[in-house]
XYZ file of C-alpha atoms in Angstrom:
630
model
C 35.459 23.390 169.316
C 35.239 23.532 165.464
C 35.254 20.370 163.553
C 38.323 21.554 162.292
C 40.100 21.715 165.912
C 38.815 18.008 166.496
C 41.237 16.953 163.471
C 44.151 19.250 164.526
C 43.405 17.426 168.107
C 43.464 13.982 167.103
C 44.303 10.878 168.657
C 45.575 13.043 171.989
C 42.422 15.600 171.857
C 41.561 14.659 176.008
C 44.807 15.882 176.707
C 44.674 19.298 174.952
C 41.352 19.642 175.874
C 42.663 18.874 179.549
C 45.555 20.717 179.473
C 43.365 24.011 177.670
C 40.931 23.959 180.343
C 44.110 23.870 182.760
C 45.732 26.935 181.358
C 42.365 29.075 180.855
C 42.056 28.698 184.905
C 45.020 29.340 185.345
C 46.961 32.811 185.827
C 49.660 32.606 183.373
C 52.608 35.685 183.686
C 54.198 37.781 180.912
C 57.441 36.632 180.737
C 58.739 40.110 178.776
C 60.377 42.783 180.579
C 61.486 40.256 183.471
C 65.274 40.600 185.141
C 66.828 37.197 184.918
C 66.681 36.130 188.269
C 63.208 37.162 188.418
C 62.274 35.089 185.279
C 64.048 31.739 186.600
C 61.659 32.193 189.683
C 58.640 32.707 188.097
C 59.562 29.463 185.631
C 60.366 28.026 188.680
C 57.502 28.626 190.309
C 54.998 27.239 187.135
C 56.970 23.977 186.972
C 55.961 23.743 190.912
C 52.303 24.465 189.620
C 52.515 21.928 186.611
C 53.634 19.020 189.008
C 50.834 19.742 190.917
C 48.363 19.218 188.446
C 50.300 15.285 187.644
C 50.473 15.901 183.913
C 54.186 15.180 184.238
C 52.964 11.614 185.704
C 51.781 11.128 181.935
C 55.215 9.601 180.568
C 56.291 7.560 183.347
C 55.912 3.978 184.093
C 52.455 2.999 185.788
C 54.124 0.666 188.183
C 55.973 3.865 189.617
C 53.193 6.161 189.832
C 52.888 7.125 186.337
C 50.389 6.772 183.491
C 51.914 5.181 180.915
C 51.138 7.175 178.144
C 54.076 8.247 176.604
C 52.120 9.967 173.089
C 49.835 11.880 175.636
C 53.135 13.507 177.430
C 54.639 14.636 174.692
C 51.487 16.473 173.387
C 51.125 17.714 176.924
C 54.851 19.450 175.883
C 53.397 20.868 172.670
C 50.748 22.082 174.527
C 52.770 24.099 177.357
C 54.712 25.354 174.332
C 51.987 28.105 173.552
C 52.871 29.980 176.311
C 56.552 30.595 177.990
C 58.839 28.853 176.169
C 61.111 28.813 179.490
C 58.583 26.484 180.838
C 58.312 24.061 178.122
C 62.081 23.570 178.164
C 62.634 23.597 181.720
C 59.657 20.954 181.827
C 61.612 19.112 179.380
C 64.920 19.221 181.103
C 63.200 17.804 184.053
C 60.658 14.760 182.826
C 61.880 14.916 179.597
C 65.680 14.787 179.641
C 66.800 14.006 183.044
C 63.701 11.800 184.148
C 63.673 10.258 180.352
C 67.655 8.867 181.250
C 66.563 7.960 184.751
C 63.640 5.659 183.193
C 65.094 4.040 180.266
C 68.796 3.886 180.762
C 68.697 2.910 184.587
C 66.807 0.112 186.322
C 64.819 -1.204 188.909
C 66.711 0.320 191.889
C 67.085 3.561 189.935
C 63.389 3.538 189.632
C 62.209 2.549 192.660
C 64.874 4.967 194.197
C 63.958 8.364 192.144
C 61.320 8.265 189.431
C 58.890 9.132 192.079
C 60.744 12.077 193.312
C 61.436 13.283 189.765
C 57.785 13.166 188.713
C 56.969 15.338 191.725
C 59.781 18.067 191.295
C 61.310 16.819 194.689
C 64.398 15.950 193.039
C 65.652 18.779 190.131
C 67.761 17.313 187.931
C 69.928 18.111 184.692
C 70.710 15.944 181.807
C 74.737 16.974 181.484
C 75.498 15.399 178.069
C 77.399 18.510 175.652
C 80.657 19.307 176.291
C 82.115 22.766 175.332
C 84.666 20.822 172.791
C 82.194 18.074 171.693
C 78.229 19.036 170.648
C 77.019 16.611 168.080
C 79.811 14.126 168.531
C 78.562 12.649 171.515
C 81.116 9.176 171.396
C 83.946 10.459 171.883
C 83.458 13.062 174.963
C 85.967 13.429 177.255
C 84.623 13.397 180.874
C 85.847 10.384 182.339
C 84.408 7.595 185.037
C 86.982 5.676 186.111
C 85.858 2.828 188.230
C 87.893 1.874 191.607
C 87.166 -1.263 192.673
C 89.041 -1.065 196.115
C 86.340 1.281 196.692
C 83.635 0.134 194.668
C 82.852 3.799 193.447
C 83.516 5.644 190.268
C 85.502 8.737 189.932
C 83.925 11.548 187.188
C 86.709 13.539 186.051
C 86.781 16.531 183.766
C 90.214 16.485 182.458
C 90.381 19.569 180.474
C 88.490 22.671 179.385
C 86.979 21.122 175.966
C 85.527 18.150 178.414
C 83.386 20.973 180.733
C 79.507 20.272 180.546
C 77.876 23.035 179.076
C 74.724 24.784 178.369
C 73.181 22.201 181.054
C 69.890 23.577 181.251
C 68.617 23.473 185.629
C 72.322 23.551 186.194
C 73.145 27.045 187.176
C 70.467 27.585 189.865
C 67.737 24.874 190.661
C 69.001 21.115 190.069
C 70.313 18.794 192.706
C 71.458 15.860 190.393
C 72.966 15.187 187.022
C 72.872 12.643 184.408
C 76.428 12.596 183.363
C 77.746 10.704 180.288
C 81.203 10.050 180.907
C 83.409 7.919 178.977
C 83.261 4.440 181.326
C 86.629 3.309 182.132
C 87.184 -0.163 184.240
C 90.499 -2.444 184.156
C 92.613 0.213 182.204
C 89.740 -0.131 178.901
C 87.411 2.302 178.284
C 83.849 1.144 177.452
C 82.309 3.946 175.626
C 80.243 6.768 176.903
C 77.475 5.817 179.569
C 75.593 7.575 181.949
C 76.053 8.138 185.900
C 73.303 9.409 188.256
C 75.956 12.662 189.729
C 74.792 14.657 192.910
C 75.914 18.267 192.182
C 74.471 20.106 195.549
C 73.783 19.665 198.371
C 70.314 20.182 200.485
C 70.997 23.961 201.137
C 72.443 24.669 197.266
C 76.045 24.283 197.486
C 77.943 22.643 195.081
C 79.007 19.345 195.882
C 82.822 18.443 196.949
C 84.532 18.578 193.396
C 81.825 19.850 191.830
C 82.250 23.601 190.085
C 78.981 25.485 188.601
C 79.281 28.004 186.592
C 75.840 30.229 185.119
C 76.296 30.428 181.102
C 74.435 33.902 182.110
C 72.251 35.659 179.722
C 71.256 34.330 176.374
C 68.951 35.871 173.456
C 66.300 34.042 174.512
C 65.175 31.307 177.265
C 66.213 33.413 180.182
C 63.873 31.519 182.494
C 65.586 28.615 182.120
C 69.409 28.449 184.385
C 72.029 27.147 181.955
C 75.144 26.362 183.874
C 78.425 24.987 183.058
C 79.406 21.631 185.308
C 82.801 20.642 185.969
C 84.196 17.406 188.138
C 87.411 17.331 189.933
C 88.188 13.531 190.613
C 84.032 12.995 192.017
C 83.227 9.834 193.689
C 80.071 8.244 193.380
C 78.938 4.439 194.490
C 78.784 1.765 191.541
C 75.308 1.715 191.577
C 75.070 4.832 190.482
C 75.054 3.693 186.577
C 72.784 3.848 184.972
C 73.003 0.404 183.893
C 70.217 -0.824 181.497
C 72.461 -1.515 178.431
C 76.182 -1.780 180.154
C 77.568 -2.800 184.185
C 79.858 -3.382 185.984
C 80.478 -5.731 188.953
C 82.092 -5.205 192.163
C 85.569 -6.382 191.334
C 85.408 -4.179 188.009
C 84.121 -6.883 185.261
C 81.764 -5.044 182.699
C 79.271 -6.995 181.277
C 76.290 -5.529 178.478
C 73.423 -7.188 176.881
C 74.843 -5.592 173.639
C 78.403 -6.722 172.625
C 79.429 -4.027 170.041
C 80.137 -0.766 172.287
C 78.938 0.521 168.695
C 75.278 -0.501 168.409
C 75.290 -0.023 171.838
C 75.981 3.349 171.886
C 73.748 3.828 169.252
C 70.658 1.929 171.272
C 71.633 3.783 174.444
C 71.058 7.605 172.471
C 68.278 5.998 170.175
C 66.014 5.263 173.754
C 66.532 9.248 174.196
C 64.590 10.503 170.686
C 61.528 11.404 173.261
C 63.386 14.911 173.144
C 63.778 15.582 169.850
C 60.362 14.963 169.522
C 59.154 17.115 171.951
C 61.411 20.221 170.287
C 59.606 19.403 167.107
C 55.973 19.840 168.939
C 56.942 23.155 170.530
C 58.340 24.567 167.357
C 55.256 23.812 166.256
C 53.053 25.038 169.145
C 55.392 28.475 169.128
C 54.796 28.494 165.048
C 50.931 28.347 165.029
C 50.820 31.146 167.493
C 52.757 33.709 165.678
C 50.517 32.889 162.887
C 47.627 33.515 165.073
C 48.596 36.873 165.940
C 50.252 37.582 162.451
C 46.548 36.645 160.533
C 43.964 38.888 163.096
C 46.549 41.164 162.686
C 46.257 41.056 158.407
C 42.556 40.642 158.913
C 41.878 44.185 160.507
C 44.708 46.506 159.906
C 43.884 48.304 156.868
C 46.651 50.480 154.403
C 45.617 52.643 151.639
C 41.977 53.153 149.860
C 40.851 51.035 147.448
C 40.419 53.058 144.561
C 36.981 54.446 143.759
C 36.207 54.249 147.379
C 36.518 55.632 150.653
C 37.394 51.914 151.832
C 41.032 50.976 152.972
C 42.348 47.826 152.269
C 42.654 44.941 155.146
C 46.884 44.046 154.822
C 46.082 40.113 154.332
C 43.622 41.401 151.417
C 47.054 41.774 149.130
C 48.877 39.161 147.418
C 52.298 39.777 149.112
C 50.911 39.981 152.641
C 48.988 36.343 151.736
C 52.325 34.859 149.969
C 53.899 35.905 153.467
C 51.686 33.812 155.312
C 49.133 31.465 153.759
C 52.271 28.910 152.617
C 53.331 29.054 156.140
C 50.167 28.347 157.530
C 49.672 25.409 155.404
C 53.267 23.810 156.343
C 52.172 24.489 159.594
C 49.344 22.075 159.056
C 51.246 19.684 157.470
C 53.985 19.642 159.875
C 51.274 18.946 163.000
C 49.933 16.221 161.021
C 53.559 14.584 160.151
C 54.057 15.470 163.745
C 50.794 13.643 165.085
C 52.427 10.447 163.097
C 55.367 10.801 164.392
C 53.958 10.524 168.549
C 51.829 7.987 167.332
C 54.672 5.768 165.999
C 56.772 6.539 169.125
C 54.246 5.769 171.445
C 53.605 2.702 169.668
C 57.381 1.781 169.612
C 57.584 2.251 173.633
C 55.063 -0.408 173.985
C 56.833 -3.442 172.194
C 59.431 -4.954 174.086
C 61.572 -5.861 171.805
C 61.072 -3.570 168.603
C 62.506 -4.773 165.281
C 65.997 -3.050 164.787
C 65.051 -1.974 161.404
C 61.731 -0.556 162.350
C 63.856 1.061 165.477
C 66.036 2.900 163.023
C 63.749 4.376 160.306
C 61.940 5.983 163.804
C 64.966 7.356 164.676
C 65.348 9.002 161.263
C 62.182 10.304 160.803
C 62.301 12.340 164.002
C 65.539 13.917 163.385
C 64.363 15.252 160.002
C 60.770 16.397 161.720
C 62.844 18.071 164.571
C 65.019 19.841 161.700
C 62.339 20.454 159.503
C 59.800 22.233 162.028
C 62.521 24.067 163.733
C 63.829 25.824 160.625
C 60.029 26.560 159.702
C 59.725 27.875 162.860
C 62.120 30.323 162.631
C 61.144 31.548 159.257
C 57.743 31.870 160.079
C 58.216 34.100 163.145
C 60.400 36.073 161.226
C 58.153 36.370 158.380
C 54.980 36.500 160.325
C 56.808 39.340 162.700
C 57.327 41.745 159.285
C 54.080 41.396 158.500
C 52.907 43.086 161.580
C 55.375 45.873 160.749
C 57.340 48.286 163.457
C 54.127 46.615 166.224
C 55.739 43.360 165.306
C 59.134 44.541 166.691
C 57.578 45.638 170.032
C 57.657 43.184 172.813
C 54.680 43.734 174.105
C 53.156 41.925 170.797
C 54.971 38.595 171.479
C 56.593 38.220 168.365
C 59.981 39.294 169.402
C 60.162 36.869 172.171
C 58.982 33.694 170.152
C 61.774 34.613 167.400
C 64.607 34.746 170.345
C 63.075 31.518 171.959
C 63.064 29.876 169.542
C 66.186 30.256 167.656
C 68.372 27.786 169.480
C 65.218 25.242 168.592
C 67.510 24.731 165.489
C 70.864 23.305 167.354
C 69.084 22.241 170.108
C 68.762 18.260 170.759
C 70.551 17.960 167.674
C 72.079 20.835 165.035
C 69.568 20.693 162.230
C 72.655 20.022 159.592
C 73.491 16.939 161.499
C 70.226 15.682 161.819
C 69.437 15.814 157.704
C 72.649 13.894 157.272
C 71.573 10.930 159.814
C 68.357 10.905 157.570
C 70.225 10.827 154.343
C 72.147 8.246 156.139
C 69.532 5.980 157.369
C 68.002 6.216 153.268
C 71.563 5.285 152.217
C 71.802 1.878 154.120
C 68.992 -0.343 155.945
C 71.287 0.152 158.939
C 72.437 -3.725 159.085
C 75.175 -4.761 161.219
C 78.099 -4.105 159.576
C 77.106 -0.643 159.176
C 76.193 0.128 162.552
C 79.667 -0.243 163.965
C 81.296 1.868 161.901
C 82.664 5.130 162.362
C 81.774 7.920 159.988
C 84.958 7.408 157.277
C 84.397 3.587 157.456
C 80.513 4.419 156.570
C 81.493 7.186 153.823
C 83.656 4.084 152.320
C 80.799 1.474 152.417
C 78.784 3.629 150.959
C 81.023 4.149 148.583
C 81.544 0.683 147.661
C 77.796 -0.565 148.057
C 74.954 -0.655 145.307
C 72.208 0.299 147.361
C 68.542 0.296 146.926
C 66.210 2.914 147.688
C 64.793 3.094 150.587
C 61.296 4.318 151.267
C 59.693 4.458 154.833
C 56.874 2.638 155.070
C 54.631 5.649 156.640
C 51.031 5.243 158.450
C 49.524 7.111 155.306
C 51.538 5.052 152.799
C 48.474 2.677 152.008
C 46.166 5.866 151.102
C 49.127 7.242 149.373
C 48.977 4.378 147.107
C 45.316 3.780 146.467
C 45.637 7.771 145.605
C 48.668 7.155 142.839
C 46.531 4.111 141.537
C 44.138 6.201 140.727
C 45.764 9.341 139.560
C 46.524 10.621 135.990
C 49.290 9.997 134.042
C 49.324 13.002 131.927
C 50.724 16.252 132.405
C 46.969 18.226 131.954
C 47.351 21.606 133.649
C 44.006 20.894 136.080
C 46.582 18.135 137.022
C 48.422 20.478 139.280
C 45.961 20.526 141.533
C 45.658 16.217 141.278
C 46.684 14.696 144.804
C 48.479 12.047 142.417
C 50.509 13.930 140.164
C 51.634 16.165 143.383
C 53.049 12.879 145.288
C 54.334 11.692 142.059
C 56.865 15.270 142.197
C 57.930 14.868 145.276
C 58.876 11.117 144.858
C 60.154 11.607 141.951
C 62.475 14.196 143.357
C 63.296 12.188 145.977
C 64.385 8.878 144.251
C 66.267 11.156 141.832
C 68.270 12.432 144.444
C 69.244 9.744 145.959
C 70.057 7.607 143.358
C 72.248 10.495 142.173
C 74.101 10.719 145.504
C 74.735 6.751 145.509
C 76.279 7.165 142.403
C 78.284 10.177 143.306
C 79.398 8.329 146.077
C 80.435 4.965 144.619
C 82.142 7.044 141.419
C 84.437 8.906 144.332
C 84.981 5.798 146.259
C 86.160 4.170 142.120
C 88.231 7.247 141.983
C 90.146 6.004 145.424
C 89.771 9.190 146.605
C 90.400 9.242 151.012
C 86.880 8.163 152.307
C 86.580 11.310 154.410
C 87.141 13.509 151.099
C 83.959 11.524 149.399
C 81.606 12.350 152.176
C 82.515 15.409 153.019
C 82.652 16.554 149.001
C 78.978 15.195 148.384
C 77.452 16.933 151.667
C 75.598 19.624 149.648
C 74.069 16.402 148.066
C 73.458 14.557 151.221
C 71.618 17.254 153.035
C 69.467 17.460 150.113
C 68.583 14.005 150.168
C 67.602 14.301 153.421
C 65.876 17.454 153.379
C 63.444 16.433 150.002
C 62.870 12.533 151.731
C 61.482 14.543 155.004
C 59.307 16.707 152.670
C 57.867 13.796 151.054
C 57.123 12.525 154.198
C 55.487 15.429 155.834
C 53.141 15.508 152.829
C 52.045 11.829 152.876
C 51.382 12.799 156.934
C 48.761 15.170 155.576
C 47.330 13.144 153.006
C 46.785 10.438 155.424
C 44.985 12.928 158.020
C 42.400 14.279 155.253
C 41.355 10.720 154.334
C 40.537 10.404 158.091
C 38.451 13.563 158.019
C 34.385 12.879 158.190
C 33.528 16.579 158.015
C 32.460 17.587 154.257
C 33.351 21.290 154.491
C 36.477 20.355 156.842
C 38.045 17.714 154.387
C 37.446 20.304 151.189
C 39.430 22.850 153.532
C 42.026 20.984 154.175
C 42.442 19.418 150.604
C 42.904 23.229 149.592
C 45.321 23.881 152.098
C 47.304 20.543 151.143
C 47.177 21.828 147.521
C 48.539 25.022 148.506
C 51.780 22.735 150.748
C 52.459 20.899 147.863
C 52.539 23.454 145.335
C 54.416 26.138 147.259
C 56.832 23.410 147.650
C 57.364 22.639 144.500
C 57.674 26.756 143.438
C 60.239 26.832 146.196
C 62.250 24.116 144.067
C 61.524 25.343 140.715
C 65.163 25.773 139.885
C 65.509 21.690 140.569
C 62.223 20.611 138.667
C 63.679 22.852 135.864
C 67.003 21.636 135.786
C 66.017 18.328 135.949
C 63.165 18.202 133.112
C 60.196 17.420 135.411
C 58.688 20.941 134.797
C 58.842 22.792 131.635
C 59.077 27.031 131.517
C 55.343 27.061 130.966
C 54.222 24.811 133.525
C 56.372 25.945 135.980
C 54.751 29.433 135.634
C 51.248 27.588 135.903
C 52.811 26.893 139.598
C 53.225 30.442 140.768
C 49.613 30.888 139.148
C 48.128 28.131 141.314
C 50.197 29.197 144.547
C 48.733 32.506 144.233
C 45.155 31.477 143.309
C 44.652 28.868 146.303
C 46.207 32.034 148.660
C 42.845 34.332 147.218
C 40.639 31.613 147.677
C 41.876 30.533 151.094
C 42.014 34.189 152.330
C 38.529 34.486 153.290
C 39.358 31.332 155.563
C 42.429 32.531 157.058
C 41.119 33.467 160.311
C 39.595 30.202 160.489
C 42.301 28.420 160.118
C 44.268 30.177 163.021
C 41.449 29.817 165.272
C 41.675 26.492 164.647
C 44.417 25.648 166.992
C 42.411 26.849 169.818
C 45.330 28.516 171.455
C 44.095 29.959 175.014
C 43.523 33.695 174.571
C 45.175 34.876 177.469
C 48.331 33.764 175.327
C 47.142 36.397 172.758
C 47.061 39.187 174.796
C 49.193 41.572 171.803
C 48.003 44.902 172.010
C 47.681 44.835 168.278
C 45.187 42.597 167.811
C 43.664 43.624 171.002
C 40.048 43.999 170.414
């Protein structure tokens, strides 16, 4: 390993050297030219394989046969991620989704009764949450469990069409349970949406009594994994089936909580299940740096056209276009890995404390979501753009690319739509989340915003103290060598940021003056809210790789990477010319002296471009493209 693959490793580095060594000894089967049927049985089989090995143990609590290390899981995710994408999200359906619910929204007889079993693949389960008429708006599903306290069992209904489970990924062929969220009902009052341990076949693979599966049959992409549709017809299932960490309910029907608003208890209930979104954001990732493998030693030997004055063609990644395609992407790739190192870090540092600080809690919670959205939508530029740089080989499935770019697609509405997420950011900058915020519905937010003077909020990231010794010591004039100043490049993209924002509050609070319907001032300012959301995530992905070069020992390593930052920052910045401009912070002339330094750090870092994409030390047998076969 190069010293520059013992910074991408990191804190985790045993466990991608562990789970390398695993997949290098390991026969690992094109997915491409499968039949469906034959592709969910070869998944199938791997996921058998991978519990095997106990790296799904990882997660889980020690106490129940686990390892306790919930950081070194979720890398073990973003590691499966470089091959069959299938696998990684069947894997995370299983340990991730529907063990993840078992573990933190159930308790001790919920443990003691199935972790084990889940852990070893003995008990396939699905995490049956969307509902064909509500996605994002997870509080007000319609599936129903109505408790029945002559018979101390609750009845899961599906009353209509819109209330159907869908896309319920190990639903259609392999999984013998569901965690259903249902709408708890007990005494005639509903209780807000919980979750309910659901059997949904039996031993030999029938459906369950009241139980109808449907498959969603075949998708664009992720046709290893067997989405099915779930429906319940008046189900019965004991009491203790609730999963019953943060609500109950006792024999003769009295429901009891830790948490007395059903609001900030809903909230705490979904915020325990961010493990996912996480994981999305590490695959995304993982799938990422491997089209840009193949895309780079595919630059680096195909040549087009002679150089003139010689009999020499050019290598493709030798022109300026053909680096612009690739060398920005490459270093947001770097600088999303590093913001997403931070980002396991602080969650597996959250999942230790017992009792977290809400506020601390919260700003988690918002910094995955914009991650997740972030890293998803890179992803999917970045296989297209890195799949038209390989030309008409790029469309050909034998080279990969086509497969990442359809696998990878739904990465962008799934565990959360990406436009949804940015606005939960934008949110979580717009209030510090106290109480009287966190029990309101979306109109009654829009109108407190609206009425509030709020302050701007900056998370406190693990790089933040570097960030500041770096600003203290940074110039205050506008030199042009300053565009290449660590300093002045924060300075832009905080700058940007508190602009924004402050902009937005005011847009808000002038609506709210104007006593225009609350609904009306949110939804009229969302242009403005997703940017908010979208610049405060890029700010924090760059502080994420400021903090990991001032951690770097290596001489030649840390110069590398302080290029490659350069080159993150600035390309940023060129991609938001039309803002800087607008808003004064760049003149004509210096935005021009941009483009100037975005192209010269692509020359110099071309020579280093294969490098770089060695650096992530993907297994080769995952780079088995004819084209850049040697």
């Amino acid at each position: 390993m190069t010293p520059l693959t013992d910074v991408l490793d990191g804190r985790w580095a045993g466990v991608r050297r562990d789970v390398r060594a695993q997949l290098d000894s390991t026969e690992q089967p094109p997915a491409h030219g499968l039949e469906r049927e034959e592709h969910r049985a070869q998944v199938l089989d791997q996921l058998k394989e991978l519990a095997r090995t106990g790296r799904p143990h990882l997660g889980f609590p020690v106490e129940y046969g686990g390892k306790g290390d919930i950081g070194g899981s979720i890398v073990s995710f973003e590691m499966i991620a470089l091959g069959d994408l299938s696998v990684m999200v069947k894997a995370g359906v299983q340990w991730g989704l529907f063990g993840g619910a078992v573990e933190l929204l159930g308790t001790q007889r919920h443990h003691e009764r199935y972790l084990r079993a889940i852990m070893d693949l003995d008990l396939p389960g699905c995490f049956a949450m969307t509902e064909y008429g509500h996605g994002s708006d997870v509080q007000n599903l319609k599936t129903t469990a109505t408790y029945d306290p002559a018979t101390q069992e609750f009845v899961v209904h599906t009353p209509d069409t819109s209330a159907r489970k869908e896309y319920i990924g190990n639903a259609a062929r392999d999984g013998r349970m569901a965690a259903v969220f249902a709408q708890l009902v007990t005494g005639g009052e509903s209780r807000g949406v919980h979750a309910f341990l659901v059997p949904i076949r039996n031993d030999d693979g029938t459906p369950m009594p009241g139980v109808t599966i449907e498959d969603c049959g075949h998708k664009a992409g992720l046709n290893g994994v067997d989405n099915g549709r779930l429906t319940f017809d008046e189900v019965r299932i004991p009491r203790t089936a609730l999963l019953n960490r943060y609500g109950d309910v006792a024999e003769d029907g009295t429901y009891s909580s830790p948490i007395e608003s059903d609001g900030r208890r809903f909230f705490t209930m979904l915020g325990t299940l961010v493990r996912g979104r996480v994981s999305v954001a590490g695959s995304a990732g993982s799938a990422t740096k491997r089209a840009l493998t193949i895309a780079v030693r595919y630059g680096d030997r195909r040549t087009q056209f002679e150089r003139p004055g010689t009999d020499d063609e050019v290598a493709i990644l030798d022109y300026l276009g053909h680096q612009r395609k690739l060398l920005p992407a490459l270093a947001t790739t770097y600088a999303l890995h590093f913001a997403q190192e931070e980002l396991v870090t602080a969650l597996d540092e959250l999942q230790h404390i017992d009792e977290p600080d809400e506020r601390m809690r919260r700003e988690f919670e918002s910094h995955a979501a914009g991650v997740k959205a972030v890293a998803t939508w890179h992803a999917t530029s970045t296989i297209q753009a890195a799949r038209e740089a390989c030309g008409g080989a790029g469309y050909l499935a034998e080279n990969i690319l086509p497969q990442l770019k359809a696998d990878t697609d739904v990465f962008t509405t799934f565990e959360g739509d990406n436009t949804v997420l940015l606005q939960l950011v934008a949110k979580g900058m717009l209030t510090s989340y106290k109480q009287e915020v966190q029990d309101l519905r979306p109109l009654e937010t829009a109108r407190f915003v609206a009425e509030q003077v709020f302050e701007r909020v900056i998370e406190r990231t693990a790089a933040r103290k570097v960030i500041e010794r770096i600003m203290d010591a940074g110039p205050r004039r506008d030199e042009e060598d300053s565009l290449y100043d660590r300093a002045w490049q924060v300075r832009m993209f905080e700058d940007r940021e508190e602009h924004v924002l402050d902009s937005l509050v005011q847009r808000l609070r002038r609506a709210g003056n104007d006593g225009v319907d609350a609904f009306d001032v949110f939804n009229n300012a969302q242009d403005h809210v997703l940017r908010a959301g979208r610049v405060h995530v890029d700010r924090v992905v760059l502080e994420g790789f400021v903090g990991a070069i001032d951690g770097c020992t290596d001489p030649d390593t840390k110069a590398l990477l302080e290029q490659l930052c350069d080159l993150y920052a600035l390309a940023n910045i060129e991609a938001d010319r039309a803002w800087f401009l607008e808003h004064g912070r760049l003149t004509s002339q210096r935005s021009k002296a941009v483009v100037a330094a975005v192209n010269e750090l692509c020359r110099e870092l071309r020579p280093r471009a294969r490098e770089l994409v060695d650096a992530f030390a993907i297994p080769e047998q995952f780079l088995q493209a004819p084209i850049i076969a040697d």
